[in-house]
């Protein structure tokens, strides 16, 4: 969503908490509209994570949300167990 504007910001942060690696990826694009929240890309990403859970027998979670009302963009948070 940043590409059409030609510029933008992507911020990636990582931290360890409760034996999980938490990766947060935020951007300042237009965010996810209600029409796109069940679109092909999001469905494919969630299905890929379900496959990873099955293959590696670990609970890998993903949250995809819009940022707060005053900030544009999307936030993706990954929760990856650390053994």
PDB file of C-alpha atoms in Angstrom:
ATOM      1  CA  UNK A   1       0.000   0.000   0.000  1.00  0.00           C
ATOM      2  CA  UNK A   2       3.007   2.275   0.272  1.00  0.00           C
ATOM      3  CA  UNK A   3       4.085   1.755  -3.346  1.00  0.00           C
ATOM      4  CA  UNK A   4       1.353   3.899  -5.003  1.00  0.00           C
ATOM      5  CA  UNK A   5       2.504   6.930  -2.992  1.00  0.00           C
ATOM      6  CA  UNK A   6       6.160   6.382  -3.850  1.00  0.00           C
ATOM      7  CA  UNK A   7       7.259   6.791  -0.246  1.00  0.00           C
ATOM      8  CA  UNK A   8       6.323   5.624   3.187  1.00  0.00           C
ATOM      9  CA  UNK A   9       7.543   3.998   6.340  1.00  0.00           C
ATOM     10  CA  UNK A  10       7.796   0.388   7.454  1.00  0.00           C
ATOM     11  CA  UNK A  11       8.887  -0.255  11.023  1.00  0.00           C
ATOM     12  CA  UNK A  12       9.937  -3.726  12.217  1.00  0.00           C
ATOM     13  CA  UNK A  13      10.473  -4.412  15.915  1.00  0.00           C
ATOM     14  CA  UNK A  14      11.312  -7.653  17.703  1.00  0.00           C
ATOM     15  CA  UNK A  15      11.245  -8.597  21.353  1.00  0.00           C
ATOM     16  CA  UNK A  16      11.261 -11.698  23.536  1.00  0.00           C
ATOM     17  CA  UNK A  17       8.393 -12.218  25.944  1.00  0.00           C
ATOM     18  CA  UNK A  18       7.184 -15.356  27.735  1.00  0.00           C
ATOM     19  CA  UNK A  19       9.402 -17.640  25.614  1.00  0.00           C
ATOM     20  CA  UNK A  20       8.062 -16.150  22.367  1.00  0.00           C
ATOM     21  CA  UNK A  21       9.640 -13.979  19.746  1.00  0.00           C
ATOM     22  CA  UNK A  22       7.203 -11.162  19.008  1.00  0.00           C
ATOM     23  CA  UNK A  23       7.716  -9.465  15.658  1.00  0.00           C
ATOM     24  CA  UNK A  24       5.706  -6.309  14.924  1.00  0.00           C
ATOM     25  CA  UNK A  25       5.597  -4.871  11.414  1.00  0.00           C
ATOM     26  CA  UNK A  26       3.813  -1.551  10.954  1.00  0.00           C
ATOM     27  CA  UNK A  27       3.417   0.691   7.939  1.00  0.00           C
ATOM     28  CA  UNK A  28       1.852   4.057   7.247  1.00  0.00           C
ATOM     29  CA  UNK A  29      -0.176   3.015   4.204  1.00  0.00           C
ATOM     30  CA  UNK A  30      -3.956   3.272   3.920  1.00  0.00           C
ATOM     31  CA  UNK A  31      -4.582   0.243   6.134  1.00  0.00           C
ATOM     32  CA  UNK A  32      -6.997  -2.592   5.518  1.00  0.00           C
ATOM     33  CA  UNK A  33     -10.510  -1.746   4.435  1.00  0.00           C
ATOM     34  CA  UNK A  34     -13.461  -3.855   5.540  1.00  0.00           C
ATOM     35  CA  UNK A  35     -13.722  -5.161   1.961  1.00  0.00           C
ATOM     36  CA  UNK A  36     -10.097  -6.378   2.003  1.00  0.00           C
ATOM     37  CA  UNK A  37     -10.006  -7.881   5.501  1.00  0.00           C
ATOM     38  CA  UNK A  38     -11.258 -11.202   4.166  1.00  0.00           C
ATOM     39  CA  UNK A  39      -9.430 -10.940   0.840  1.00  0.00           C
ATOM     40  CA  UNK A  40      -7.244 -13.508  -0.841  1.00  0.00           C
ATOM     41  CA  UNK A  41      -3.883 -12.273   0.513  1.00  0.00           C
ATOM     42  CA  UNK A  42      -4.935 -12.259   4.155  1.00  0.00           C
ATOM     43  CA  UNK A  43      -6.638 -15.635   3.800  1.00  0.00           C
ATOM     44  CA  UNK A  44      -3.495 -17.064   2.143  1.00  0.00           C
ATOM     45  CA  UNK A  45      -1.238 -15.743   4.901  1.00  0.00           C
ATOM     46  CA  UNK A  46      -3.427 -17.236   7.621  1.00  0.00           C
ATOM     47  CA  UNK A  47      -3.536 -20.586   5.787  1.00  0.00           C
ATOM     48  CA  UNK A  48       0.263 -20.596   5.472  1.00  0.00           C
ATOM     49  CA  UNK A  49       0.608 -20.092   9.221  1.00  0.00           C
ATOM     50  CA  UNK A  50      -1.824 -22.934   9.868  1.00  0.00           C
ATOM     51  CA  UNK A  51       0.368 -25.143   7.671  1.00  0.00           C
ATOM     52  CA  UNK A  52       3.472 -24.106   9.630  1.00  0.00           C
ATOM     53  CA  UNK A  53       1.685 -24.994  12.870  1.00  0.00           C
ATOM     54  CA  UNK A  54       0.950 -28.458  11.500  1.00  0.00           C
ATOM     55  CA  UNK A  55       4.451 -29.066  10.126  1.00  0.00           C
ATOM     56  CA  UNK A  56       6.398 -27.859  13.147  1.00  0.00           C
ATOM     57  CA  UNK A  57       3.891 -28.701  15.894  1.00  0.00           C
ATOM     58  CA  UNK A  58       4.174 -25.193  17.306  1.00  0.00           C
ATOM     59  CA  UNK A  59       1.570 -22.550  17.915  1.00  0.00           C
ATOM     60  CA  UNK A  60       2.600 -19.722  15.587  1.00  0.00           C
ATOM     61  CA  UNK A  61       0.079 -16.881  15.731  1.00  0.00           C
ATOM     62  CA  UNK A  62      -0.473 -13.825  13.581  1.00  0.00           C
ATOM     63  CA  UNK A  63      -2.613 -10.725  14.156  1.00  0.00           C
ATOM     64  CA  UNK A  64      -3.355  -8.308  11.320  1.00  0.00           C
ATOM     65  CA  UNK A  65      -5.030  -5.043  12.310  1.00  0.00           C
ATOM     66  CA  UNK A  66      -5.315  -1.419  11.317  1.00  0.00           C
ATOM     67  CA  UNK A  67      -3.403   1.064  13.412  1.00  0.00           C
ATOM     68  CA  UNK A  68      -5.267   3.507  15.649  1.00  0.00           C
ATOM     69  CA  UNK A  69      -7.653   6.084  14.187  1.00  0.00           C
ATOM     70  CA  UNK A  70      -5.122   8.942  14.378  1.00  0.00           C
ATOM     71  CA  UNK A  71      -2.463   6.928  12.518  1.00  0.00           C
ATOM     72  CA  UNK A  72      -2.806   5.431   9.070  1.00  0.00           C
ATOM     73  CA  UNK A  73      -1.454   2.017   8.265  1.00  0.00           C
ATOM     74  CA  UNK A  74      -1.536  -1.614   9.156  1.00  0.00           C
ATOM     75  CA  UNK A  75       0.084  -3.600  11.950  1.00  0.00           C
ATOM     76  CA  UNK A  76       1.064  -7.258  11.655  1.00  0.00           C
ATOM     77  CA  UNK A  77       2.188  -9.066  14.800  1.00  0.00           C
ATOM     78  CA  UNK A  78       3.794 -12.505  14.735  1.00  0.00           C
ATOM     79  CA  UNK A  79       4.092 -14.662  17.864  1.00  0.00           C
ATOM     80  CA  UNK A  80       6.752 -17.349  17.365  1.00  0.00           C
ATOM     81  CA  UNK A  81       7.600 -19.829  20.155  1.00  0.00           C
ATOM     82  CA  UNK A  82      11.276 -20.084  21.112  1.00  0.00           C
ATOM     83  CA  UNK A  83      12.477 -23.452  22.348  1.00  0.00           C
TER      84      UNK A  83
END
